[in-house]
């Protein structure tokens, strides 16, 4: 009998992955897992790429370390599921030994065996494996076989590197590994939506960088601190990311002075977009991300969005565009940003908010009004004050 080696297998499930893309995906995912475990202080762990899966081999960990390890994988984009397995030789007796020790970890009334054989050079096939291991588990546990809805499913993956035997699959967040797409600049407010928008795009592989406009001293320190904590929470998924802060009140004062009430919000947003675009260009970000959702507030009409978008040429990604508020709230709760977002705070724009914003601004009206402002020098000044 050879040794049974404890090892965690990590699966991803982007079905369209082929050729080079697949290798890039696996390498990126493996690297992100390594980095995340390192940040969590779990140094004694070897991550390898292995035929369509990634494996993590580690020494003996206590319960807390195991929990940290699981939480790390559960928050790494690209992980579809993972399971703590035993790795044995491609030998039916060894597989049986592993299956029995996995089955011994928990009580169950019914079970099933699911064997997948990725190599064809074993002297036994999947069916024979299911039969021998099934009867051994039945004999040892007294439980019944149930192939449709068993309490315990024992998986046996027979590969070139040996057989992986495991039971409990733990779900990861899915998506694509952070860094597989370009950097993108997230316009983050202290609200509910923009953190969720960031999460959605992080999940599709972008590397986030954040920009927040604040009106300190018109707004409190607490609102700045809140945004920092939102970013910290989002960082649990993608790792540490920069947060830029732009003191926006000079621009707001200029707008307050020269722009009719009803156009103020659109004007703030157009200025925000211009500043964001310039920052993005400076730091190599390829798109802007906002938490806008169609019709959610009076200013978020299609027409207004078009006018806002017109201020810049960089793509603006709005992953929440078709979401209902309740779905956004649910998502915010699930990713741990809701409680932070709903702490009372004064937003930079609520302080300078008009009573009745225009819902159907036209580009020509706005461009006419903008002539009263020294747009390019305002943008230049704003860029110089970003920290
Ligand atoms: P959120 O919940 O993200 O604040 P919202 O529904 O309140 O969104 P608005 O306040 O109109 O909508 O803002 C629309 C988008 O503009 C935000 O989702 C965010 O991306 C961006 N934005 C608004 N205020 C700021 C700010 N102070 N700093 C950075 N981005 C901002
Ligand atoms: Mg807001």
GROMACS .gro file of C-alpha atoms and ligand atoms in nm:
model
  419
    1UNK     CA    1   0.000   0.000   0.000
    2UNK     CA    2   0.134   0.343  -0.093
    3UNK     CA    3   0.079   0.653   0.111
    4UNK     CA    4  -0.239   0.864   0.094
    5UNK     CA    5  -0.135   1.225   0.057
    6UNK     CA    6  -0.376   1.496   0.174
    7UNK     CA    7  -0.416   1.747  -0.105
    8UNK     CA    8  -0.677   2.003  -0.203
    9UNK     CA    9  -0.800   2.004  -0.558
   10UNK     CA   10  -0.922   2.329  -0.705
   11UNK     CA   11  -1.146   2.337  -1.012
   12UNK     CA   12  -1.244   2.616  -1.246
   13UNK     CA   13  -1.525   2.600  -1.496
   14UNK     CA   14  -1.493   2.849  -1.776
   15UNK     CA   15  -1.610   2.616  -2.048
   16UNK     CA   16  -1.490   2.828  -2.338
   17UNK     CA   17  -1.127   2.809  -2.228
   18UNK     CA   18  -0.907   2.664  -2.498
   19UNK     CA   19  -0.541   2.638  -2.587
   20UNK     CA   20  -0.326   2.927  -2.476
   21UNK     CA   21  -0.614   3.096  -2.298
   22UNK     CA   22  -0.646   2.798  -2.073
   23UNK     CA   23  -0.280   2.804  -1.975
   24UNK     CA   24  -0.290   3.177  -1.908
   25UNK     CA   25  -0.603   3.130  -1.696
   26UNK     CA   26  -0.448   2.848  -1.494
   27UNK     CA   27  -0.122   3.033  -1.439
   28UNK     CA   28  -0.301   3.349  -1.335
   29UNK     CA   29  -0.532   3.158  -1.102
   30UNK     CA   30  -0.245   2.961  -0.946
   31UNK     CA   31  -0.048   3.282  -0.891
   32UNK     CA   32  -0.348   3.457  -0.733
   33UNK     CA   33  -0.402   3.164  -0.498
   34UNK     CA   34  -0.035   3.170  -0.396
   35UNK     CA   35  -0.052   3.545  -0.330
   36UNK     CA   36  -0.373   3.517  -0.132
   37UNK     CA   37  -0.243   3.236   0.088
   38UNK     CA   38   0.075   3.431   0.148
   39UNK     CA   39  -0.125   3.734   0.259
   40UNK     CA   40  -0.325   3.509   0.490
   41UNK     CA   41  -0.001   3.385   0.646
   42UNK     CA   42  -0.036   3.032   0.505
   43UNK     CA   43   0.313   2.989   0.370
   44UNK     CA   44   0.351   2.616   0.389
   45UNK     CA   45   0.150   2.532   0.077
   46UNK     CA   46   0.255   2.415  -0.268
   47UNK     CA   47   0.030   2.518  -0.555
   48UNK     CA   48   0.064   2.325  -0.882
   49UNK     CA   49  -0.116   2.315  -1.214
   50UNK     CA   50  -0.220   1.968  -1.310
   51UNK     CA   51  -0.434   1.862  -1.608
   52UNK     CA   52  -0.736   2.089  -1.585
   53UNK     CA   53  -0.715   2.143  -1.215
   54UNK     CA   54  -0.493   2.310  -0.960
   55UNK     CA   55  -0.370   2.129  -0.652
   56UNK     CA   56  -0.267   2.264  -0.313
   57UNK     CA   57  -0.050   2.044  -0.095
   58UNK     CA   58   0.020   2.151   0.259
   59UNK     CA   59   0.148   2.018   0.588
   60UNK     CA   60  -0.065   1.973   0.896
   61UNK     CA   61  -0.284   2.271   0.970
   62UNK     CA   62  -0.500   2.336   1.275
   63UNK     CA   63  -0.874   2.407   1.246
   64UNK     CA   64  -0.824   2.783   1.224
   65UNK     CA   65  -0.564   2.754   0.950
   66UNK     CA   66  -0.788   2.517   0.758
   67UNK     CA   67  -1.074   2.765   0.789
   68UNK     CA   68  -0.851   3.050   0.669
   69UNK     CA   69  -0.741   2.833   0.379
   70UNK     CA   70  -1.100   2.756   0.281
   71UNK     CA   71  -1.203   3.121   0.312
   72UNK     CA   72  -0.911   3.222   0.094
   73UNK     CA   73  -1.022   2.989  -0.183
   74UNK     CA   74  -1.388   3.086  -0.141
   75UNK     CA   75  -1.295   3.446  -0.221
   76UNK     CA   76  -1.059   3.385  -0.512
   77UNK     CA   77  -1.217   3.461  -0.850
   78UNK     CA   78  -1.177   3.176  -1.095
   79UNK     CA   79  -1.230   2.904  -0.835
   80UNK     CA   80  -1.548   2.714  -0.923
   81UNK     CA   81  -1.517   2.463  -0.640
   82UNK     CA   82  -1.256   2.287  -0.434
   83UNK     CA   83  -1.234   1.983  -0.212
   84UNK     CA   84  -0.992   1.837   0.039
   85UNK     CA   85  -0.884   1.510  -0.117
   86UNK     CA   86  -0.655   1.217  -0.061
   87UNK     CA   87  -0.412   1.137  -0.339
   88UNK     CA   88  -0.320   0.772  -0.383
   89UNK     CA   89  -0.165   0.553  -0.652
   90UNK     CA   90  -0.387   0.429  -0.935
   91UNK     CA   91  -0.450   0.107  -0.753
   92UNK     CA   92  -0.792  -0.017  -0.647
   93UNK     CA   93  -0.684  -0.119  -0.297
   94UNK     CA   94  -0.524   0.219  -0.238
   95UNK     CA   95  -0.834   0.396  -0.369
   96UNK     CA   96  -1.049   0.182  -0.141
   97UNK     CA   97  -0.836   0.276   0.159
   98UNK     CA   98  -0.873   0.647   0.075
   99UNK     CA   99  -1.249   0.617   0.012
  100UNK     CA  100  -1.302   0.445   0.347
  101UNK     CA  101  -1.106   0.705   0.537
  102UNK     CA  102  -1.299   0.987   0.363
  103UNK     CA  103  -1.629   0.811   0.436
  104UNK     CA  104  -1.522   0.774   0.800
  105UNK     CA  105  -1.513   1.151   0.845
  106UNK     CA  106  -1.890   1.192   0.866
  107UNK     CA  107  -2.210   0.995   0.929
  108UNK     CA  108  -2.438   0.924   0.630
  109UNK     CA  109  -2.732   0.700   0.541
  110UNK     CA  110  -2.694   0.691   0.165
  111UNK     CA  111  -2.400   0.737  -0.066
  112UNK     CA  112  -2.285   0.724  -0.426
  113UNK     CA  113  -1.949   0.682  -0.596
  114UNK     CA  114  -1.862   0.897  -0.898
  115UNK     CA  115  -1.547   0.788  -1.080
  116UNK     CA  116  -1.389   0.984  -1.363
  117UNK     CA  117  -1.096   0.833  -1.542
  118UNK     CA  118  -0.872   1.075  -1.732
  119UNK     CA  119  -0.613   0.807  -1.819
  120UNK     CA  120  -0.687   0.490  -2.004
  121UNK     CA  121  -0.387   0.282  -1.899
  122UNK     CA  122  -0.522   0.150  -1.570
  123UNK     CA  123  -0.605  -0.221  -1.545
  124UNK     CA  124  -0.953  -0.128  -1.415
  125UNK     CA  125  -1.219   0.100  -1.563
  126UNK     CA  126  -1.461   0.346  -1.399
  127UNK     CA  127  -1.738   0.093  -1.365
  128UNK     CA  128  -1.518  -0.161  -1.191
  129UNK     CA  129  -1.394   0.113  -0.961
  130UNK     CA  130  -1.749   0.214  -0.869
  131UNK     CA  131  -1.840  -0.147  -0.795
  132UNK     CA  132  -1.539  -0.235  -0.578
  133UNK     CA  133  -1.531   0.091  -0.383
  134UNK     CA  134  -1.910   0.103  -0.353
  135UNK     CA  135  -1.929  -0.238  -0.196
  136UNK     CA  136  -1.639  -0.165   0.040
  137UNK     CA  137  -1.805   0.158   0.162
  138UNK     CA  138  -2.140  -0.017   0.195
  139UNK     CA  139  -1.984  -0.297   0.393
  140UNK     CA  140  -1.797  -0.063   0.627
  141UNK     CA  141  -2.076   0.189   0.687
  142UNK     CA  142  -2.397  -0.010   0.645
  143UNK     CA  143  -2.531   0.280   0.436
  144UNK     CA  144  -2.734   0.230   0.119
  145UNK     CA  145  -2.635   0.319  -0.234
  146UNK     CA  146  -2.836   0.604  -0.386
  147UNK     CA  147  -2.726   0.726  -0.725
  148UNK     CA  148  -2.978   1.006  -0.765
  149UNK     CA  149  -2.963   1.201  -0.440
  150UNK     CA  150  -2.709   1.052  -0.201
  151UNK     CA  151  -2.619   1.216   0.130
  152UNK     CA  152  -2.253   1.155   0.058
  153UNK     CA  153  -2.092   1.149  -0.284
  154UNK     CA  154  -1.742   1.011  -0.301
  155UNK     CA  155  -1.556   1.134  -0.607
  156UNK     CA  156  -1.268   0.941  -0.753
  157UNK     CA  157  -1.067   1.123  -1.021
  158UNK     CA  158  -0.815   0.889  -1.180
  159UNK     CA  159  -0.536   1.091  -1.343
  160UNK     CA  160  -0.178   1.055  -1.466
  161UNK     CA  161  -0.061   1.172  -1.126
  162UNK     CA  162  -0.265   0.924  -0.927
  163UNK     CA  163  -0.620   0.904  -0.798
  164UNK     CA  164  -0.783   1.191  -0.609
  165UNK     CA  165  -1.052   1.078  -0.368
  166UNK     CA  166  -1.279   1.337  -0.208
  167UNK     CA  167  -1.629   1.405  -0.084
  168UNK     CA  168  -1.734   1.756   0.010
  169UNK     CA  169  -1.713   2.008  -0.271
  170UNK     CA  170  -1.697   2.365  -0.146
  171UNK     CA  171  -1.815   2.634  -0.388
  172UNK     CA  172  -1.583   2.917  -0.489
  173UNK     CA  173  -1.702   3.248  -0.636
  174UNK     CA  174  -1.649   3.140  -1.000
  175UNK     CA  175  -1.565   3.403  -1.259
  176UNK     CA  176  -1.223   3.480  -1.402
  177UNK     CA  177  -0.898   3.529  -1.210
  178UNK     CA  178  -0.811   3.886  -1.118
  179UNK     CA  179  -0.559   4.024  -1.364
  180UNK     CA  180  -0.669   3.824  -1.667
  181UNK     CA  181  -0.822   4.147  -1.802
  182UNK     CA  182  -0.675   4.497  -1.793
  183UNK     CA  183  -0.677   4.742  -1.513
  184UNK     CA  184  -0.996   4.948  -1.481
  185UNK     CA  185  -1.075   5.256  -1.276
  186UNK     CA  186  -1.380   5.223  -1.050
  187UNK     CA  187  -1.560   5.544  -0.955
  188UNK     CA  188  -1.652   5.457  -0.603
  189UNK     CA  189  -1.893   5.659  -0.390
  190UNK     CA  190  -1.994   5.564  -0.038
  191UNK     CA  191  -2.322   5.426  -0.175
  192UNK     CA  192  -2.453   5.075  -0.225
  193UNK     CA  193  -2.413   5.048  -0.599
  194UNK     CA  194  -2.056   5.126  -0.696
  195UNK     CA  195  -1.898   4.861  -0.468
  196UNK     CA  196  -2.128   4.601  -0.624
  197UNK     CA  197  -2.037   4.726  -0.972
  198UNK     CA  198  -1.673   4.685  -0.881
  199UNK     CA  199  -1.732   4.331  -0.759
  200UNK     CA  200  -1.909   4.235  -1.081
  201UNK     CA  201  -1.618   4.350  -1.295
  202UNK     CA  202  -1.356   4.210  -1.057
  203UNK     CA  203  -1.533   3.880  -1.105
  204UNK     CA  204  -1.474   3.911  -1.478
  205UNK     CA  205  -1.101   3.944  -1.429
  206UNK     CA  206  -1.025   4.316  -1.420
  207UNK     CA  207  -0.772   4.458  -1.177
  208UNK     CA  208  -0.954   4.735  -0.994
  209UNK     CA  209  -0.815   5.076  -0.907
  210UNK     CA  210  -1.045   5.315  -0.719
  211UNK     CA  211  -1.118   5.684  -0.739
  212UNK     CA  212  -1.335   5.867  -0.489
  213UNK     CA  213  -1.440   6.231  -0.507
  214UNK     CA  214  -1.500   6.388  -0.169
  215UNK     CA  215  -1.604   6.730  -0.049
  216UNK     CA  216  -1.401   6.748   0.269
  217UNK     CA  217  -1.435   6.975   0.474
  218UNK     CA  218  -1.800   7.012   0.360
  219UNK     CA  219  -1.840   6.642   0.423
  220UNK     CA  220  -1.696   6.456   0.720
  221UNK     CA  221  -1.384   6.249   0.764
  222UNK     CA  222  -1.616   5.959   0.829
  223UNK     CA  223  -1.727   5.943   0.466
  224UNK     CA  224  -1.368   5.910   0.352
  225UNK     CA  225  -1.304   5.640   0.608
  226UNK     CA  226  -1.614   5.460   0.487
  227UNK     CA  227  -1.487   5.445   0.130
  228UNK     CA  228  -1.154   5.312   0.255
  229UNK     CA  229  -1.334   5.032   0.435
  230UNK     CA  230  -1.544   4.954   0.127
  231UNK     CA  231  -1.227   4.918  -0.076
  232UNK     CA  232  -1.074   4.701   0.196
  233UNK     CA  233  -1.373   4.470   0.177
  234UNK     CA  234  -1.348   4.453  -0.203
  235UNK     CA  235  -0.978   4.380  -0.163
  236UNK     CA  236  -1.058   4.052   0.012
  237UNK     CA  237  -1.140   3.923  -0.337
  238UNK     CA  238  -0.871   4.069  -0.559
  239UNK     CA  239  -0.590   4.167  -0.324
  240UNK     CA  240  -0.475   4.515  -0.226
  241UNK     CA  241  -0.560   4.789  -0.475
  242UNK     CA  242  -0.490   5.163  -0.482
  243UNK     CA  243  -0.758   5.413  -0.381
  244UNK     CA  244  -0.718   5.766  -0.517
  245UNK     CA  245  -0.894   6.055  -0.348
  246UNK     CA  246  -0.990   6.374  -0.525
  247UNK     CA  247  -1.104   6.681  -0.325
  248UNK     CA  248  -1.399   6.788  -0.539
  249UNK     CA  249  -1.535   7.092  -0.358
  250UNK     CA  250  -1.357   7.358  -0.568
  251UNK     CA  251  -1.521   7.215  -0.877
  252UNK     CA  252  -1.853   7.196  -0.699
  253UNK     CA  253  -1.827   7.558  -0.597
  254UNK     CA  254  -1.751   7.660  -0.954
  255UNK     CA  255  -2.052   7.461  -1.075
  256UNK     CA  256  -2.272   7.600  -0.800
  257UNK     CA  257  -2.181   7.951  -0.908
  258UNK     CA  258  -2.208   7.918  -1.284
  259UNK     CA  259  -2.446   7.634  -1.365
  260UNK     CA  260  -2.827   7.635  -1.336
  261UNK     CA  261  -2.954   7.407  -1.057
  262UNK     CA  262  -3.111   7.145  -1.276
  263UNK     CA  263  -2.789   7.072  -1.466
  264UNK     CA  264  -2.565   7.045  -1.165
  265UNK     CA  265  -2.559   6.668  -1.129
  266UNK     CA  266  -2.485   6.612  -1.494
  267UNK     CA  267  -2.211   6.868  -1.472
  268UNK     CA  268  -2.057   6.701  -1.164
  269UNK     CA  269  -2.064   6.369  -1.342
  270UNK     CA  270  -1.913   6.503  -1.664
  271UNK     CA  271  -1.631   6.659  -1.465
  272UNK     CA  272  -1.585   6.338  -1.266
  273UNK     CA  273  -1.564   6.139  -1.588
  274UNK     CA  274  -1.307   6.372  -1.740
  275UNK     CA  275  -1.088   6.362  -1.430
  276UNK     CA  276  -1.129   5.986  -1.404
  277UNK     CA  277  -1.038   5.937  -1.769
  278UNK     CA  278  -0.720   6.139  -1.734
  279UNK     CA  279  -0.619   5.951  -1.419
  280UNK     CA  280  -0.699   5.621  -1.592
  281UNK     CA  281  -0.476   5.713  -1.885
  282UNK     CA  282  -0.194   5.806  -1.648
  283UNK     CA  283  -0.206   5.476  -1.463
  284UNK     CA  284  -0.277   5.249  -1.761
  285UNK     CA  285  -0.641   5.169  -1.683
  286UNK     CA  286  -0.846   5.082  -1.990
  287UNK     CA  287  -1.203   5.155  -1.879
  288UNK     CA  288  -1.410   5.341  -1.621
  289UNK     CA  289  -1.662   5.155  -1.405
  290UNK     CA  290  -1.965   5.312  -1.239
  291UNK     CA  291  -2.258   5.186  -1.032
  292UNK     CA  292  -2.523   5.347  -1.250
  293UNK     CA  293  -2.847   5.155  -1.301
  294UNK     CA  294  -3.107   5.268  -1.549
  295UNK     CA  295  -3.382   5.472  -1.389
  296UNK     CA  296  -3.266   5.419  -1.034
  297UNK     CA  297  -3.250   5.787  -0.952
  298UNK     CA  298  -3.396   6.079  -1.144
  299UNK     CA  299  -3.065   6.166  -1.303
  300UNK     CA  300  -2.994   5.815  -1.434
  301UNK     CA  301  -3.197   5.830  -1.755
  302UNK     CA  302  -3.062   5.702  -2.084
  303UNK     CA  303  -3.049   6.053  -2.213
  304UNK     CA  304  -2.846   6.180  -1.917
  305UNK     CA  305  -2.611   5.886  -1.935
  306UNK     CA  306  -2.549   5.961  -2.300
  307UNK     CA  307  -2.470   6.323  -2.217
  308UNK     CA  308  -2.238   6.220  -1.932
  309UNK     CA  309  -2.064   5.962  -2.148
  310UNK     CA  310  -2.007   6.216  -2.419
  311UNK     CA  311  -1.753   6.399  -2.201
  312UNK     CA  312  -1.498   6.120  -2.243
  313UNK     CA  313  -1.386   5.870  -2.503
  314UNK     CA  314  -1.279   5.589  -2.273
  315UNK     CA  315  -1.533   5.306  -2.239
  316UNK     CA  316  -1.760   5.336  -1.935
  317UNK     CA  317  -1.867   5.000  -1.799
  318UNK     CA  318  -2.194   4.993  -1.604
  319UNK     CA  319  -2.240   4.634  -1.492
  320UNK     CA  320  -2.554   4.718  -1.290
  321UNK     CA  321  -2.735   4.890  -1.573
  322UNK     CA  322  -3.025   4.643  -1.585
  323UNK     CA  323  -3.037   4.545  -1.219
  324UNK     CA  324  -3.329   4.606  -0.983
  325UNK     CA  325  -3.234   4.780  -0.661
  326UNK     CA  326  -3.334   4.480  -0.451
  327UNK     CA  327  -3.097   4.255  -0.644
  328UNK     CA  328  -2.815   4.505  -0.598
  329UNK     CA  329  -2.887   4.516  -0.225
  330UNK     CA  330  -2.884   4.137  -0.205
  331UNK     CA  331  -2.552   4.125  -0.383
  332UNK     CA  332  -2.409   4.397  -0.157
  333UNK     CA  333  -2.512   4.189   0.145
  334UNK     CA  334  -2.355   3.877   0.001
  335UNK     CA  335  -2.020   4.043  -0.066
  336UNK     CA  336  -2.006   4.223   0.268
  337UNK     CA  337  -2.032   4.584   0.151
  338UNK     CA  338  -2.396   4.656   0.239
  339UNK     CA  339  -2.347   4.727   0.609
  340UNK     CA  340  -2.064   4.968   0.535
  341UNK     CA  341  -2.254   5.139   0.252
  342UNK     CA  342  -2.561   5.198   0.466
  343UNK     CA  343  -2.377   5.367   0.751
  344UNK     CA  344  -2.502   5.724   0.754
  345UNK     CA  345  -2.269   5.957   0.567
  346UNK     CA  346  -2.281   6.270   0.363
  347UNK     CA  347  -2.204   6.210   0.001
  348UNK     CA  348  -2.012   6.476  -0.189
  349UNK     CA  349  -2.305   6.529  -0.419
  350UNK     CA  350  -2.588   6.533  -0.167
  351UNK     CA  351  -2.436   6.837  -0.002
  352UNK     CA  352  -2.448   7.024  -0.329
  353UNK     CA  353  -2.759   6.854  -0.464
  354UNK     CA  354  -3.022   7.043  -0.661
  355UNK     CA  355  -3.386   6.995  -0.565
  356UNK     CA  356  -3.501   6.897  -0.911
  357UNK     CA  357  -3.234   6.755  -1.142
  358UNK     CA  358  -3.293   6.759  -1.517
  359UNK     CA  359  -3.391   6.415  -1.645
  360UNK     CA  360  -3.357   6.489  -2.014
  361UNK     CA  361  -3.062   6.714  -2.059
  362UNK     CA  362  -2.953   6.768  -2.416
  363UNK     CA  363  -2.591   6.775  -2.513
  364UNK     CA  364  -2.623   7.116  -2.674
  365UNK     CA  365  -2.773   7.272  -2.359
  366UNK     CA  366  -2.497   7.125  -2.148
  367UNK     CA  367  -2.223   7.227  -2.386
  368UNK     CA  368  -2.361   7.577  -2.389
  369UNK     CA  369  -2.354   7.594  -2.008
  370UNK     CA  370  -2.008   7.442  -1.993
  371UNK     CA  371  -1.872   7.740  -2.184
  372UNK     CA  372  -1.909   7.938  -1.861
  373UNK     CA  373  -1.660   7.711  -1.689
  374UNK     CA  374  -1.289   7.678  -1.753
  375UNK     CA  375  -1.324   7.306  -1.793
  376UNK     CA  376  -0.969   7.214  -1.888
  377UNK     CA  377  -0.810   7.415  -1.612
  378UNK     CA  378  -1.057   7.272  -1.357
  379UNK     CA  379  -0.964   6.921  -1.471
  380UNK     CA  380  -0.594   7.004  -1.459
  381UNK     CA  381  -0.620   7.143  -1.108
  382UNK     CA  382  -0.823   6.846  -0.997
  383UNK     CA  383  -0.562   6.604  -1.127
  384UNK     CA  384  -0.294   6.786  -0.932
  385UNK     CA  385  -0.484   6.746  -0.607
  386UNK     CA  386  -0.543   6.371  -0.633
  387UNK     CA  387  -0.379   6.179  -0.352
  388LIG     P1  388  -2.386   5.464  -0.559
  388LIG     O1  389  -2.472   5.378  -0.475
  388LIG     O2  390  -2.270   5.391  -0.619
  388LIG     O3  391  -2.349   5.592  -0.490
  388LIG     P2  392  -2.607   5.593  -0.684
  388LIG     O4  393  -2.722   5.510  -0.725
  388LIG     O5  394  -2.615   5.670  -0.555
  388LIG     O6  395  -2.475   5.504  -0.684
  388LIG     P3  396  -2.520   5.829  -0.811
  388LIG     O7  397  -2.492   5.885  -0.677
  388LIG     O8  398  -2.602   5.906  -0.908
  388LIG     O9  399  -2.585   5.688  -0.804
  388LIG    O10  400  -2.382   5.795  -0.881
  388LIG     C1  401  -2.373   5.722  -0.998
  388LIG     C2  402  -2.232   5.667  -1.007
  388LIG    O11  403  -2.138   5.775  -1.015
  388LIG     C3  404  -2.189   5.592  -0.881
  388LIG    O12  405  -2.233   5.457  -0.884
  388LIG     C4  406  -2.040   5.603  -0.887
  388LIG    O13  407  -1.984   5.510  -0.978
  388LIG     C5  408  -2.021   5.744  -0.942
  388LIG     N1  409  -2.006   5.838  -0.828
  388LIG     C6  410  -2.102   5.910  -0.768
  388LIG     N2  411  -2.052   5.984  -0.668
  388LIG     C7  412  -1.919   5.956  -0.664
  388LIG     C8  413  -1.811   5.998  -0.582
  388LIG     N3  414  -1.829   6.084  -0.482
  388LIG     N4  415  -1.687   5.949  -0.608
  388LIG     C9  416  -1.668   5.861  -0.708
  388LIG     N5  417  -1.766   5.817  -0.788
  388LIG    C10  418  -1.890   5.864  -0.766
  389LIG    MG1  419  -2.450   5.777  -0.468
   0.00000   0.00000   0.00000
